[in-house]
Amino acid sequence: MARFLLIDVGVALALCFLWYAWFVRYNRRRAGNVLQWVQAACLGKGRVADLRWQASSSRLKATLHLSSRWFDDARLTIRLLPRPLPVQWVLSRWRQQQETLTFEANMGFPPGFHLDVIRHRWSGYSGPKKPGTKKTGEVLTGNRAWTISRPGPVILTTKEDWPVELSPVVNALATWRDKDFVGVRFNSTAPHFTATVALENLSDQQAAASLLGLFRELAASSSAKQH
């Protein structure tokens, strides 16, 4: 009986080790692809270095050397689901945690303000369909008619007075409304610029180049009054 128990324990440990090794490799390969796309999107004007893995290969920190007048001391942080640890992975999926890429850097022209932009999306659903109703395209017919439209961005702010220097930044963010960023921060002290985006939007070099273009545009708009 004890021998069978030892065999079961040995098999369980072997399976746990294989699980851990497989998903460590998966996470590292996934993050490596993202870094390759970011470096390729720099078109020879940027280099990723100083890779440091943390938290059982679920978090990667790296330095991005850019020959750009907009950013200095750029750093990247990739946060992945903790797949190598089954319990933490299940909890992260239950909490619907996102995999993200965070870009932070100092700016050649630091902003003269502090701004935190947190993006949320709300969606609405119709109630239970009543007898005799049917759905035609995007309009419900029957007892109640629905008109569906695509609204512009809605901005909720905690400031009563809107500083003039914030207008270019907000306009740039509204222009890039389809980019699923999680948050953007401008600060007069280091790091001057921080942006976090959902990793699912980085699928190739073109997507990475588009994202870096957004960062440059935001940096330019935040310092438009200074140069």
CSV table of C-alpha atoms in Angstrom, one decimal:
chain,number,residue,atom,x,y,z
A,1,MET,CA,0.0,0.0,0.0
A,2,ALA,CA,2.8,2.4,0.9
A,3,ARG,CA,4.5,1.6,-2.4
A,4,PHE,CA,1.4,2.5,-4.4
A,5,LEU,CA,1.1,5.8,-2.4
A,6,LEU,CA,4.8,6.6,-3.2
A,7,ILE,CA,4.1,5.9,-6.9
A,8,ASP,CA,1.1,8.2,-6.9
A,9,VAL,CA,3.1,10.9,-5.2
A,10,GLY,CA,5.9,10.5,-7.6
A,11,VAL,CA,3.6,10.7,-10.6
A,12,ALA,CA,1.9,13.8,-9.2
A,13,LEU,CA,5.2,15.5,-8.6
A,14,ALA,CA,6.3,14.6,-12.2
A,15,LEU,CA,3.1,16.0,-13.6
A,16,CYS,CA,3.6,19.2,-11.6
A,17,PHE,CA,7.1,19.6,-12.8
A,18,LEU,CA,6.1,19.0,-16.4
A,19,TRP,CA,3.3,21.6,-16.1
A,20,TYR,CA,5.6,24.1,-14.6
A,21,ALA,CA,8.4,23.6,-17.2
A,22,TRP,CA,6.0,23.7,-20.1
A,23,PHE,CA,4.3,26.9,-19.1
A,24,VAL,CA,7.5,28.6,-18.1
A,25,ARG,CA,8.7,27.9,-21.6
A,26,TYR,CA,5.3,29.1,-23.0
A,27,ASN,CA,5.3,32.4,-21.1
A,28,ARG,CA,8.9,33.1,-22.1
A,29,ARG,CA,8.3,32.4,-25.7
A,30,ARG,CA,5.2,34.6,-25.7
A,31,ALA,CA,7.0,37.5,-24.0
A,32,GLY,CA,10.0,37.0,-26.3
A,33,ASN,CA,7.8,37.4,-29.4
A,34,VAL,CA,6.4,40.7,-28.0
A,35,LEU,CA,9.9,42.0,-27.4
A,36,GLN,CA,11.0,41.0,-30.9
A,37,TRP,CA,8.0,42.9,-32.4
A,38,VAL,CA,8.7,46.0,-30.3
A,39,GLN,CA,12.4,46.0,-31.3
A,40,ALA,CA,11.6,45.4,-35.0
A,41,ALA,CA,9.1,48.2,-34.9
A,42,CYS,CA,11.9,50.6,-33.8
A,43,LEU,CA,13.4,50.1,-37.3
A,44,GLY,CA,16.9,49.9,-36.1
A,45,LYS,CA,16.6,52.9,-33.8
A,46,GLY,CA,15.9,50.9,-30.6
A,47,ARG,CA,17.3,47.9,-28.8
A,48,VAL,CA,15.8,45.7,-26.0
A,49,ALA,CA,18.3,44.7,-23.3
A,50,ASP,CA,18.7,43.7,-19.7
A,51,LEU,CA,15.9,41.1,-19.5
A,52,ARG,CA,14.9,40.1,-16.0
A,53,TRP,CA,12.3,37.4,-15.3
A,54,GLN,CA,10.3,37.5,-12.1
A,55,ALA,CA,7.4,35.8,-10.4
A,56,SER,CA,7.9,32.3,-11.9
A,57,SER,CA,8.2,33.7,-15.4
A,58,SER,CA,4.9,35.6,-15.3
A,59,ARG,CA,6.6,39.0,-15.2
A,60,LEU,CA,9.4,40.3,-17.5
A,61,LYS,CA,11.2,43.6,-17.1
A,62,ALA,CA,13.5,45.0,-19.8
A,63,THR,CA,15.3,48.1,-20.9
A,64,LEU,CA,14.5,49.7,-24.3
A,65,HIS,CA,17.3,51.8,-25.6
A,66,LEU,CA,15.8,54.4,-28.0
A,67,SER,CA,17.5,57.0,-30.1
A,68,SER,CA,14.6,59.3,-29.8
A,69,ARG,CA,14.3,62.9,-28.7
A,70,TRP,CA,11.0,62.1,-27.0
A,71,PHE,CA,12.0,59.3,-24.6
A,72,ASP,CA,14.9,58.6,-22.2
A,73,ASP,CA,15.4,55.6,-19.9
A,74,ALA,CA,12.6,53.7,-21.4
A,75,ARG,CA,11.6,50.5,-19.7
A,76,LEU,CA,9.2,47.7,-20.6
A,77,THR,CA,7.2,45.4,-18.2
A,78,ILE,CA,5.3,42.4,-19.5
A,79,ARG,CA,2.8,40.9,-17.1
A,80,LEU,CA,1.6,37.4,-18.1
A,81,LEU,CA,-0.9,35.0,-16.5
A,82,PRO,CA,0.8,32.9,-13.9
A,83,ARG,CA,0.4,29.7,-15.9
A,84,PRO,CA,3.3,27.8,-14.3
A,85,LEU,CA,1.4,27.9,-11.0
A,86,PRO,CA,-2.0,26.2,-11.5
A,87,VAL,CA,-3.8,27.6,-8.5
A,88,GLN,CA,-2.7,31.2,-9.2
A,89,TRP,CA,-3.5,30.7,-12.9
A,90,VAL,CA,-7.1,29.6,-12.1
A,91,LEU,CA,-7.6,32.6,-9.7
A,92,SER,CA,-6.3,35.0,-12.4
A,93,ARG,CA,-8.7,33.6,-14.9
A,94,TRP,CA,-11.6,33.8,-12.5
A,95,ARG,CA,-10.7,37.4,-11.8
A,96,GLN,CA,-10.4,38.1,-15.5
A,97,GLN,CA,-7.0,39.5,-15.2
A,98,GLN,CA,-5.4,40.8,-18.4
A,99,GLU,CA,-2.0,40.2,-19.8
A,100,THR,CA,-0.4,43.7,-20.3
A,101,LEU,CA,2.6,45.6,-21.6
A,102,THR,CA,3.7,48.6,-19.6
A,103,PHE,CA,5.9,51.3,-21.2
A,104,GLU,CA,7.5,53.9,-19.0
A,105,ALA,CA,10.1,56.5,-19.7
A,106,ASN,CA,11.3,60.0,-19.0
A,107,MET,CA,10.7,62.7,-21.6
A,108,GLY,CA,13.0,65.2,-23.1
A,109,PHE,CA,10.3,67.8,-22.5
A,110,PRO,CA,8.7,66.8,-19.2
A,111,PRO,CA,5.0,67.6,-18.9
A,112,GLY,CA,4.1,70.5,-16.6
A,113,PHE,CA,1.0,68.6,-15.2
A,114,HIS,CA,0.0,65.3,-13.6
A,115,LEU,CA,-2.6,63.3,-15.5
A,116,ASP,CA,-4.0,59.8,-14.9
A,117,VAL,CA,-6.2,58.4,-17.7
A,118,ILE,CA,-8.0,55.2,-16.8
A,119,ARG,CA,-10.1,53.7,-19.6
A,120,HIS,CA,-13.3,51.8,-19.0
A,121,ARG,CA,-15.8,50.4,-21.4
A,122,TRP,CA,-19.5,49.8,-20.7
A,123,SER,CA,-21.9,47.8,-22.8
A,124,GLY,CA,-25.6,47.5,-22.6
A,125,TYR,CA,-27.9,44.6,-23.3
A,126,SER,CA,-31.6,44.5,-24.1
A,127,GLY,CA,-33.9,42.6,-21.7
A,128,PRO,CA,-35.6,39.3,-22.4
A,129,LYS,CA,-37.1,39.1,-25.8
A,130,LYS,CA,-40.9,39.3,-25.5
A,131,PRO,CA,-43.2,37.1,-27.6
A,132,GLY,CA,-43.8,38.5,-31.1
A,133,THR,CA,-40.5,40.4,-31.2
A,134,LYS,CA,-37.7,39.7,-33.7
A,135,LYS,CA,-34.3,41.1,-34.3
A,136,THR,CA,-33.5,42.7,-37.7
A,137,GLY,CA,-29.9,43.8,-38.0
A,138,GLU,CA,-29.3,46.2,-35.1
A,139,VAL,CA,-32.9,47.3,-34.6
A,140,LEU,CA,-35.4,45.4,-32.5
A,141,THR,CA,-39.0,45.5,-33.8
A,142,GLY,CA,-42.1,44.5,-31.9
A,143,ASN,CA,-43.4,46.2,-28.7
A,144,ARG,CA,-40.4,48.5,-28.5
A,145,ALA,CA,-38.2,50.0,-31.2
A,146,TRP,CA,-34.5,50.4,-30.6
A,147,THR,CA,-32.2,52.9,-32.3
A,148,ILE,CA,-28.5,51.9,-32.0
A,149,SER,CA,-25.8,54.5,-32.6
A,150,ARG,CA,-22.0,54.7,-32.0
A,151,PRO,CA,-21.3,57.6,-29.6
A,152,GLY,CA,-18.2,59.6,-29.4
A,153,PRO,CA,-15.8,59.3,-26.4
A,154,VAL,CA,-17.2,60.3,-23.1
A,155,ILE,CA,-14.7,61.9,-20.7
A,156,LEU,CA,-15.3,61.9,-16.9
A,157,THR,CA,-12.9,64.1,-15.1
A,158,THR,CA,-12.3,65.0,-11.4
A,159,LYS,CA,-11.1,68.6,-12.3
A,160,GLU,CA,-13.6,71.5,-12.5
A,161,ASP,CA,-11.2,73.6,-14.6
A,162,TRP,CA,-9.7,72.1,-17.8
A,163,PRO,CA,-6.1,73.3,-18.2
A,164,VAL,CA,-5.3,74.4,-21.7
A,165,GLU,CA,-2.2,72.2,-22.0
A,166,LEU,CA,-4.3,69.1,-21.5
A,167,SER,CA,-6.4,69.6,-24.7
A,168,PRO,CA,-3.8,68.2,-27.1
A,169,VAL,CA,-3.3,65.1,-25.0
A,170,VAL,CA,-7.0,64.4,-24.7
A,171,ASN,CA,-7.5,65.0,-28.4
A,172,ALA,CA,-4.7,62.5,-29.2
A,173,LEU,CA,-6.2,59.9,-26.9
A,174,ALA,CA,-9.7,60.4,-28.4
A,175,THR,CA,-8.2,59.9,-31.9
A,176,TRP,CA,-6.7,56.6,-30.9
A,177,ARG,CA,-9.9,55.4,-29.2
A,178,ASP,CA,-9.8,52.0,-30.9
A,179,LYS,CA,-6.5,51.2,-29.1
A,180,ASP,CA,-7.3,49.1,-26.1
A,181,PHE,CA,-5.0,50.8,-23.6
A,182,VAL,CA,-5.6,50.1,-19.9
A,183,GLY,CA,-4.2,53.4,-18.5
A,184,VAL,CA,-1.9,56.3,-19.4
A,185,ARG,CA,-0.1,58.5,-16.9
A,186,PHE,CA,1.8,61.8,-17.3
A,187,ASN,CA,3.9,63.1,-14.4
A,188,SER,CA,6.2,66.1,-14.0
A,189,THR,CA,8.6,63.8,-12.0
A,190,ALA,CA,10.2,60.6,-13.2
A,191,PRO,CA,8.9,58.5,-14.8
A,192,HIS,CA,7.3,61.3,-16.9
A,193,PHE,CA,5.2,58.9,-19.1
A,194,THR,CA,3.7,55.5,-18.3
A,195,ALA,CA,1.3,53.6,-20.6
A,196,THR,CA,-0.2,50.2,-20.1
A,197,VAL,CA,-1.9,48.3,-23.0
A,198,ALA,CA,-3.6,44.9,-23.3
A,199,LEU,CA,-1.1,42.3,-24.6
A,200,GLU,CA,-3.8,40.7,-26.8
A,201,ASN,CA,-3.5,43.8,-29.1
A,202,LEU,CA,0.2,43.1,-29.8
A,203,SER,CA,0.0,40.4,-32.5
A,204,ASP,CA,2.8,41.4,-34.8
A,205,GLN,CA,5.4,44.0,-35.7
A,206,GLN,CA,2.8,46.3,-37.4
A,207,ALA,CA,0.7,46.4,-34.2
A,208,ALA,CA,3.8,47.3,-32.1
A,209,ALA,CA,4.8,50.0,-34.6
A,210,SER,CA,1.3,51.5,-34.3
A,211,LEU,CA,1.6,51.4,-30.5
A,212,LEU,CA,4.9,53.2,-30.5
A,213,GLY,CA,3.5,55.8,-32.9
A,214,LEU,CA,0.7,56.4,-30.3
A,215,PHE,CA,3.3,56.9,-27.5
A,216,ARG,CA,5.3,59.4,-29.6
A,217,GLU,CA,2.1,61.3,-30.5
A,218,LEU,CA,1.1,61.5,-26.8
A,219,ALA,CA,4.6,62.6,-25.8
A,220,ALA,CA,4.5,65.3,-28.5
A,221,SER,CA,1.1,66.5,-27.5
A,222,SER,CA,2.0,66.7,-23.8
A,223,SER,CA,5.0,69.0,-24.5
A,224,ALA,CA,3.5,71.0,-27.4
A,225,LYS,CA,3.7,74.2,-25.4
A,226,GLN,CA,7.4,73.7,-24.6
A,227,HIS,CA,9.1,73.6,-28.0
